[in-house]
CSV table of N, CA and C in Angstrom, one decimal:
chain,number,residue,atom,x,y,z
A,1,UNK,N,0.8,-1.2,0.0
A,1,UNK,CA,0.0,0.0,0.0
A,1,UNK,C,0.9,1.2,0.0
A,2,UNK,N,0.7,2.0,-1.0
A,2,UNK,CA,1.7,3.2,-1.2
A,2,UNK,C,0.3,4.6,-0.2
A,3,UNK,N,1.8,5.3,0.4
A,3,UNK,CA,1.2,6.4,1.1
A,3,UNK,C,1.3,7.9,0.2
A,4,UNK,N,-0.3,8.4,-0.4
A,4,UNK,CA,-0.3,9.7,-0.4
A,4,UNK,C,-0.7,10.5,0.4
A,5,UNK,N,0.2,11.8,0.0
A,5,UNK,CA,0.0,12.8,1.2
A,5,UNK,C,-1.1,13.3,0.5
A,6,UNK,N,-2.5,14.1,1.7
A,6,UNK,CA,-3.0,15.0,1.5
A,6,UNK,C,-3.3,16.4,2.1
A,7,UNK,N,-2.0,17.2,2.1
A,7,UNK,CA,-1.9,18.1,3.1
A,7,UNK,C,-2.8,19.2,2.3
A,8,UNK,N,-3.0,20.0,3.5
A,8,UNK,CA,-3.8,21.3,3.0
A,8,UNK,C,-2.9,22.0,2.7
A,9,UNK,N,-3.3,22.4,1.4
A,9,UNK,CA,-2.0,23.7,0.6
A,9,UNK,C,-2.1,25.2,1.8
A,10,UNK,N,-3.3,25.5,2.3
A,10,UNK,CA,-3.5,27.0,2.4
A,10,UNK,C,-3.2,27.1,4.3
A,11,UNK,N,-2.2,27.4,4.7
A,11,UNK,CA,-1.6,27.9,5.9
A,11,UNK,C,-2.8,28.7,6.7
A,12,UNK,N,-3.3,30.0,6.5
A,12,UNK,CA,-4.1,30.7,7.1
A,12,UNK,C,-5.0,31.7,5.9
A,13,UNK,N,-6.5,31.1,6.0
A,13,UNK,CA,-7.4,32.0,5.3
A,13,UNK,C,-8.1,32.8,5.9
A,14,UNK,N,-8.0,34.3,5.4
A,14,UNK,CA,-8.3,35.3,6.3
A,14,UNK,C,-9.9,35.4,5.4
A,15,UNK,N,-10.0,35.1,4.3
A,15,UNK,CA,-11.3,35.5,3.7
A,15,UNK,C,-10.8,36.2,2.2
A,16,UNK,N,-10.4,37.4,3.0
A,16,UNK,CA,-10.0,38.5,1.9
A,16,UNK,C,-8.2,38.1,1.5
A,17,UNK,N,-7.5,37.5,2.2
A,17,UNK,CA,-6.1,36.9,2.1
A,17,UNK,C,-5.9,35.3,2.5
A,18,UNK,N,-5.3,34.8,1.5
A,18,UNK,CA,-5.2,33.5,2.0
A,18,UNK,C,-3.6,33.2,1.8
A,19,UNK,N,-3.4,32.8,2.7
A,19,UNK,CA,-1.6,32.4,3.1
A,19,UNK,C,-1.1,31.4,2.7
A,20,UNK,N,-0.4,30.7,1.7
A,20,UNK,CA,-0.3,29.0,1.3
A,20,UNK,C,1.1,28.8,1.9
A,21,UNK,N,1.0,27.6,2.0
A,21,UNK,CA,2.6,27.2,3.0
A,21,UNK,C,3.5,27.0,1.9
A,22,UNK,N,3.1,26.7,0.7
A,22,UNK,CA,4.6,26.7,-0.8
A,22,UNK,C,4.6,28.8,-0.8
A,23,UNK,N,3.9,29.4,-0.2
A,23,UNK,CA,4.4,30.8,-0.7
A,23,UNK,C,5.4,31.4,0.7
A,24,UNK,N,5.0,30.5,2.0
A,24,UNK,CA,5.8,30.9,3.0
A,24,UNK,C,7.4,30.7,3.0
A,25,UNK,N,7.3,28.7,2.5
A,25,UNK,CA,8.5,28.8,1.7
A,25,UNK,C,9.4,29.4,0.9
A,26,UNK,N,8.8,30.3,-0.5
A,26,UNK,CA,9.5,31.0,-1.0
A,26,UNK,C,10.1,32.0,0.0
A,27,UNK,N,9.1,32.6,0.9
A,27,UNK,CA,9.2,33.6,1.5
A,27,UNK,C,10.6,33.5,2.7
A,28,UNK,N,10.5,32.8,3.6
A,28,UNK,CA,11.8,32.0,4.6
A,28,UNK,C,12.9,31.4,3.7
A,29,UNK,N,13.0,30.7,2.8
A,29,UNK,CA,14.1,31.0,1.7
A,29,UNK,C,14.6,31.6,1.3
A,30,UNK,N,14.0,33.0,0.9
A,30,UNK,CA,14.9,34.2,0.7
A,30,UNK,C,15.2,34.2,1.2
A,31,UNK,N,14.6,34.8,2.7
A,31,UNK,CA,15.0,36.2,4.2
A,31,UNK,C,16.6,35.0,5.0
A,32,UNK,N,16.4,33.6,5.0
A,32,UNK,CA,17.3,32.7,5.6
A,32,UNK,C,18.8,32.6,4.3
A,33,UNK,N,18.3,32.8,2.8
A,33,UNK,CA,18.8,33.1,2.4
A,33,UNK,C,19.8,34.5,1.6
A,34,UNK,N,19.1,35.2,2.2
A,34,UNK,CA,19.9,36.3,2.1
A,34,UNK,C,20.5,36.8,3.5
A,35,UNK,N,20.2,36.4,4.6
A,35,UNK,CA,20.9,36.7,5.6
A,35,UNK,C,22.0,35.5,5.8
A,36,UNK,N,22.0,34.4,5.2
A,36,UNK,CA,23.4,33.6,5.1
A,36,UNK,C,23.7,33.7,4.4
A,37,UNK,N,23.7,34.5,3.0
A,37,UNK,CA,24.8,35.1,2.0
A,37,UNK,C,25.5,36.4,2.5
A,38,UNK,N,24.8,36.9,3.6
A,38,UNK,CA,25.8,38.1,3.4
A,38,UNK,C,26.5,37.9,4.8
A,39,UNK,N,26.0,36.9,5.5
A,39,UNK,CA,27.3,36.1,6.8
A,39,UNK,C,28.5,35.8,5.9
A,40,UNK,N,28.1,34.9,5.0
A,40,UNK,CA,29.3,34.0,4.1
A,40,UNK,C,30.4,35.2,3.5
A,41,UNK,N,29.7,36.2,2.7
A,41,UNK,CA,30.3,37.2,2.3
A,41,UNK,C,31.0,38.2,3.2
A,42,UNK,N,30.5,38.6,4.5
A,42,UNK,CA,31.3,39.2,5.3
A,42,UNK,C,32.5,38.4,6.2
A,43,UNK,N,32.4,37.2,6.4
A,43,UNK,CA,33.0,36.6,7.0
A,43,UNK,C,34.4,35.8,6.2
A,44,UNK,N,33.7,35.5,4.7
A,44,UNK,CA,34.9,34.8,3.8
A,44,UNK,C,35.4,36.3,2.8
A,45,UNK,N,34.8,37.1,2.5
A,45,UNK,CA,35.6,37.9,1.3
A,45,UNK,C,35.8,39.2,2.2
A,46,UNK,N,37.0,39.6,3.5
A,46,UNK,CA,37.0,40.7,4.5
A,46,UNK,C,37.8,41.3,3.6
A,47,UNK,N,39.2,40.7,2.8
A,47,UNK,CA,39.7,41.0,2.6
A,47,UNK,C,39.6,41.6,1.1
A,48,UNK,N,38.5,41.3,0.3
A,48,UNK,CA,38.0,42.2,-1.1
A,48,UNK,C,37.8,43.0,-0.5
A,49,UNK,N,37.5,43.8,-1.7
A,49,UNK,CA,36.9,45.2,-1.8
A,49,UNK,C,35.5,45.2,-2.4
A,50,UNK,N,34.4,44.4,-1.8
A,50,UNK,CA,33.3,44.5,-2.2
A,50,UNK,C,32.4,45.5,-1.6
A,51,UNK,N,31.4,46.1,-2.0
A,51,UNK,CA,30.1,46.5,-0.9
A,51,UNK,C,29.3,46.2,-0.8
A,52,UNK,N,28.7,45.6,0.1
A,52,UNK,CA,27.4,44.3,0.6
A,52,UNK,C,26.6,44.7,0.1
A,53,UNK,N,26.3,46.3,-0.3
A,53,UNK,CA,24.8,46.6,-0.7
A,53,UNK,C,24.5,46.1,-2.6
A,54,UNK,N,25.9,45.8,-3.0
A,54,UNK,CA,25.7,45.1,-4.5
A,54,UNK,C,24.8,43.9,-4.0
A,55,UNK,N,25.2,43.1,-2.8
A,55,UNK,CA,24.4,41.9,-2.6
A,55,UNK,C,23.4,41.7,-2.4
A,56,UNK,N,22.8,43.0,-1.5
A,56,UNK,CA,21.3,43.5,-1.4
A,56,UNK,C,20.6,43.5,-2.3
A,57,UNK,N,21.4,44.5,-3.7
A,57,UNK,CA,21.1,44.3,-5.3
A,57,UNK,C,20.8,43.7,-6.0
A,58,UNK,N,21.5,42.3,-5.8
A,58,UNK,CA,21.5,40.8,-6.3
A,58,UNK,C,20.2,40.6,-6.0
A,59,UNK,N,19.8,40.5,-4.3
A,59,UNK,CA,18.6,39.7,-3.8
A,59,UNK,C,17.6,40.1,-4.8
A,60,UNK,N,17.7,41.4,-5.0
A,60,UNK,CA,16.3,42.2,-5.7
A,60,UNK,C,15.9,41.6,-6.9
A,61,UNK,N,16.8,41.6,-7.5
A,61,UNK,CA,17.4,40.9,-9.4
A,61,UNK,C,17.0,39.4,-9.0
A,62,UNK,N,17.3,38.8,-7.9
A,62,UNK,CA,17.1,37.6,-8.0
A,62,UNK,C,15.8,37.3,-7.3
A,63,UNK,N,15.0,38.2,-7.0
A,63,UNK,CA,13.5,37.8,-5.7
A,63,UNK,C,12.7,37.6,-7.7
A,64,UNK,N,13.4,39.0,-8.3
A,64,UNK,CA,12.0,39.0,-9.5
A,64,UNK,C,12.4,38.1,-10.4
A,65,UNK,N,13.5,37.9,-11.0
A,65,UNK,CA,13.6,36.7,-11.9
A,65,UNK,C,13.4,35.0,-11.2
A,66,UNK,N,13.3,35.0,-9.8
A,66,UNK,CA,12.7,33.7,-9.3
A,66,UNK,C,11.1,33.6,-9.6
A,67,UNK,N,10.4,34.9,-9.3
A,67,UNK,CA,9.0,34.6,-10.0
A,67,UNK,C,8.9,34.7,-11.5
A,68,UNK,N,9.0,35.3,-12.4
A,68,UNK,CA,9.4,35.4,-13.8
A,68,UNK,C,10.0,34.2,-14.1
A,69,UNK,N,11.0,33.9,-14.1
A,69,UNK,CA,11.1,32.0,-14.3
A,69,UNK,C,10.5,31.0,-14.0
A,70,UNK,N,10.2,31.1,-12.9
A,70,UNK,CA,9.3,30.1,-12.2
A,70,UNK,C,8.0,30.1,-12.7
A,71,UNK,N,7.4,31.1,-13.2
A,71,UNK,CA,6.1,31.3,-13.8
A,71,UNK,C,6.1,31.0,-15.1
A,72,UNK,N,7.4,31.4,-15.9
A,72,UNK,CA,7.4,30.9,-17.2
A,72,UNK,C,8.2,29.4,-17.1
A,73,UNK,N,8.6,28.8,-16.5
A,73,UNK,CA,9.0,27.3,-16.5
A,73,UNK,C,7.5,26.9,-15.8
A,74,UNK,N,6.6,26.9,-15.4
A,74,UNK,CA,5.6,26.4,-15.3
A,74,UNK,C,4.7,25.9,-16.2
A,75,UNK,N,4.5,27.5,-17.3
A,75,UNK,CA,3.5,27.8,-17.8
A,75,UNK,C,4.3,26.8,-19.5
A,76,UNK,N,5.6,26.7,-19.5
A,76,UNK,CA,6.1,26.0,-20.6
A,76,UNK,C,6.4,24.3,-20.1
A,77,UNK,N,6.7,24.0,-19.2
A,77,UNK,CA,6.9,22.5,-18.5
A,77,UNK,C,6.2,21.7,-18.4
A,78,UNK,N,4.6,22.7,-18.0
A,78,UNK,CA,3.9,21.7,-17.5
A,78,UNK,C,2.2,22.1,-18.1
A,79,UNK,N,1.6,23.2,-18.2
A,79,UNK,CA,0.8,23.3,-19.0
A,79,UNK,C,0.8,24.3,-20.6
A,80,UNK,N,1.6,24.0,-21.1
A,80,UNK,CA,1.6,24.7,-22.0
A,80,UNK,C,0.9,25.4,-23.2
A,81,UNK,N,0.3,23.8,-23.3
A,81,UNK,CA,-1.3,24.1,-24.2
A,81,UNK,C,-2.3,24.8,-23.7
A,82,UNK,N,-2.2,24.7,-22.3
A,82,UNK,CA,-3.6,25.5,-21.9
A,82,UNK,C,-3.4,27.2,-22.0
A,83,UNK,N,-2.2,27.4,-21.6
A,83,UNK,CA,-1.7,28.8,-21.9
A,83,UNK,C,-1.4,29.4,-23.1
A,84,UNK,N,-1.2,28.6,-24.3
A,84,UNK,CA,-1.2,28.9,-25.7
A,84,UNK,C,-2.7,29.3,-25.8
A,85,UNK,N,-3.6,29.2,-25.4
A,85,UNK,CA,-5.1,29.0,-25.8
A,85,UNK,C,-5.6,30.2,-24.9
A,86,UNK,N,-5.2,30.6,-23.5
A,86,UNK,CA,-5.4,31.0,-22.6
A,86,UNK,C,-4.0,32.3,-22.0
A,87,UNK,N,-3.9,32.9,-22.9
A,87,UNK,CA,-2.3,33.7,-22.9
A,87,UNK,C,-2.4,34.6,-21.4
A,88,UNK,N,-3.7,35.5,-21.5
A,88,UNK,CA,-3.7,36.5,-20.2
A,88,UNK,C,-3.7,35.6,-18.8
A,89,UNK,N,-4.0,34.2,-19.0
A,89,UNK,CA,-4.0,33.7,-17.6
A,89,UNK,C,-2.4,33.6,-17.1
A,90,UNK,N,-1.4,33.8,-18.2
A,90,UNK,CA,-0.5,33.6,-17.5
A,90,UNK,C,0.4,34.6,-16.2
A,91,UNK,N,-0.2,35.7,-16.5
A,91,UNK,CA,0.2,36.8,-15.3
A,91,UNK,C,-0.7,36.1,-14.3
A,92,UNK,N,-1.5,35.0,-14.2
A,92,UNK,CA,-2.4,35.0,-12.9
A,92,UNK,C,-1.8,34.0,-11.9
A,93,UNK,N,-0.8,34.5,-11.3
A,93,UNK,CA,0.4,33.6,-10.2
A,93,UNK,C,-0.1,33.3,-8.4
A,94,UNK,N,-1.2,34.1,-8.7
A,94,UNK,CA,-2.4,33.8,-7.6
A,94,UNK,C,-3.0,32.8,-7.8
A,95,UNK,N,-3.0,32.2,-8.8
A,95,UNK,CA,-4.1,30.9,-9.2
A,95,UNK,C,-3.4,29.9,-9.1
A,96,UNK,N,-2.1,29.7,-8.6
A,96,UNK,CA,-0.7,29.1,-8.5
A,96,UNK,C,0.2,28.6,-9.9
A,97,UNK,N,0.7,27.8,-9.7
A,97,UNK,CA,1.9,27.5,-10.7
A,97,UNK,C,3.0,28.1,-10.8
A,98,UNK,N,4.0,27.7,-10.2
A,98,UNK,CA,5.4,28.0,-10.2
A,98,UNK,C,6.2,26.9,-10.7
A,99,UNK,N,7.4,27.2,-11.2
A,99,UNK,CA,8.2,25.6,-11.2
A,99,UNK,C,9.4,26.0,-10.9
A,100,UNK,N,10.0,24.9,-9.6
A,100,UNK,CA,11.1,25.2,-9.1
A,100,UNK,C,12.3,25.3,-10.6
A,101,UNK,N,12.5,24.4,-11.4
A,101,UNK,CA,13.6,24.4,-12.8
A,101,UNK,C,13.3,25.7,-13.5
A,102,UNK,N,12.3,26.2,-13.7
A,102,UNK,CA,12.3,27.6,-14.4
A,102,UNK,C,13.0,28.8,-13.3
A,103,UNK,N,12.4,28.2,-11.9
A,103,UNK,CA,13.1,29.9,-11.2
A,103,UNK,C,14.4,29.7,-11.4
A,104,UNK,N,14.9,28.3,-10.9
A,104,UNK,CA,16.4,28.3,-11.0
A,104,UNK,C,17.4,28.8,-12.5
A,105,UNK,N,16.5,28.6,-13.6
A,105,UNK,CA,17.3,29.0,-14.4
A,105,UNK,C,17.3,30.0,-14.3
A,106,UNK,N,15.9,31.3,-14.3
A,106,UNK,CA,16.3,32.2,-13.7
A,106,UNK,C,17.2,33.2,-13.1
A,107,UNK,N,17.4,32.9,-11.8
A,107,UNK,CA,18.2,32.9,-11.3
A,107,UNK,C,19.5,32.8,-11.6
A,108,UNK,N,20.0,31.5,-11.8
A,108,UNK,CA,21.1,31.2,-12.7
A,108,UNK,C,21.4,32.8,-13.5
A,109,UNK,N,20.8,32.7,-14.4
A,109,UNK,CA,20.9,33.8,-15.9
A,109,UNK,C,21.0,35.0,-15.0
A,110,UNK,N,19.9,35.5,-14.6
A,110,UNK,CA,20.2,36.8,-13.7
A,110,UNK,C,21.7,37.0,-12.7
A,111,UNK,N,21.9,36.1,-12.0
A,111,UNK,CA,23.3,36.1,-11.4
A,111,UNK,C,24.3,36.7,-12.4
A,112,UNK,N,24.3,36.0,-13.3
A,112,UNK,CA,25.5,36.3,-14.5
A,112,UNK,C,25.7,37.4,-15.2
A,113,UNK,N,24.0,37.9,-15.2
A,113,UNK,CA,23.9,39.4,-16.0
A,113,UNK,C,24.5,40.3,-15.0
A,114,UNK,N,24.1,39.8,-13.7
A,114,UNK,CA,24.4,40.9,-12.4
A,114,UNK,C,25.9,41.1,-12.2
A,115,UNK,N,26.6,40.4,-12.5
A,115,UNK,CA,28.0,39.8,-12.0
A,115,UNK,C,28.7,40.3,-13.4
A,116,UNK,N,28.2,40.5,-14.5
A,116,UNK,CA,28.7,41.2,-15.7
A,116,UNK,C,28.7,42.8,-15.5
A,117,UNK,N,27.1,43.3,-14.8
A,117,UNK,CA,27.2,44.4,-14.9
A,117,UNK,C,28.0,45.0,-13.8
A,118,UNK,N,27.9,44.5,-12.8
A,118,UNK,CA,28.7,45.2,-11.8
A,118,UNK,C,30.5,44.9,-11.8
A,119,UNK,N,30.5,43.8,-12.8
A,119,UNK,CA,32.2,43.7,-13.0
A,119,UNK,C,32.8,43.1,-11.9
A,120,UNK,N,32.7,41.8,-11.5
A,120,UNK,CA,33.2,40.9,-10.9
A,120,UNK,C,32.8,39.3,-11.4
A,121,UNK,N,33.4,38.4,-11.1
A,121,UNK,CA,33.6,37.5,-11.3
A,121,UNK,C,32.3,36.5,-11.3
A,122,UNK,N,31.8,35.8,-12.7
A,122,UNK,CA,30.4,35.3,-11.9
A,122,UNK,C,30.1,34.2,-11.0
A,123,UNK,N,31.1,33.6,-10.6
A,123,UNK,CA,30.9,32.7,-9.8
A,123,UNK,C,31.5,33.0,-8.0
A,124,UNK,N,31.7,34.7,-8.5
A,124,UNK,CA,31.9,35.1,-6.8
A,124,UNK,C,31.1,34.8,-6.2
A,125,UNK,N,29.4,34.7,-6.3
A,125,UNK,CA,28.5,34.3,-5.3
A,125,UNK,C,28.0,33.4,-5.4
């Protein structure tokens, strides 16, 4: 006998806001992750000449291209006929669909542009 899970997606529904626990995730993955990149970075690179606030910069470049990827890796990975047929639904990221492979490329790509434009190495971070 194989076990499915049937958890409830939605954390806290206020009525007019509803909280889902995959968006709290995104949410504690940043903030845990941006406050352990800029430990790592203060603690390992003392001796560059960087300024943390480029890092703060990054987060920004990288909070929007995680939804922007993740919404276009959804809408091409996994339903993509329906969205050929149905184009305006794809801004509708309240209705869910994200995909973790699209943000990460994302991401990925944005790093690189960031790390071009500010002129350091792209695999400093």
């Amino acid at each position: 006998m194989m076990y499915t899970h049937n958890l409830e997606p939605v954390f806290f529904d206020f009525g007019f806001l509803v909280i889902r626990w995959y968006s709290l995730a995104y949410i504690f993955g940043i903030l845990i992750g941006w406050w352990l990149g800029k430990r790592i970075i203060l603690k390992r690179f003392q001796n560059i000449n960087f300024n943390i606030k480029e890092f703060d910069n990054l987060i920004t470049y990288i909070i929007i291209s995680m939804l922007i990827g993740g919404r276009i890796g959804y809408v091409l990975f996994y339903n993509s006929g329906y969205y050929f047929l149905n184009p305006l639904d794809i801004i509708k990221i309240w209705e869910g669909g994200m995909s973790f492979h699209g943000a990460l490329i994302g991401i990925i790509f944005v790093t690189y542009l960031f790390s071009i434009k500010i002129n350091i190495p792209p695999f400093f971070f």
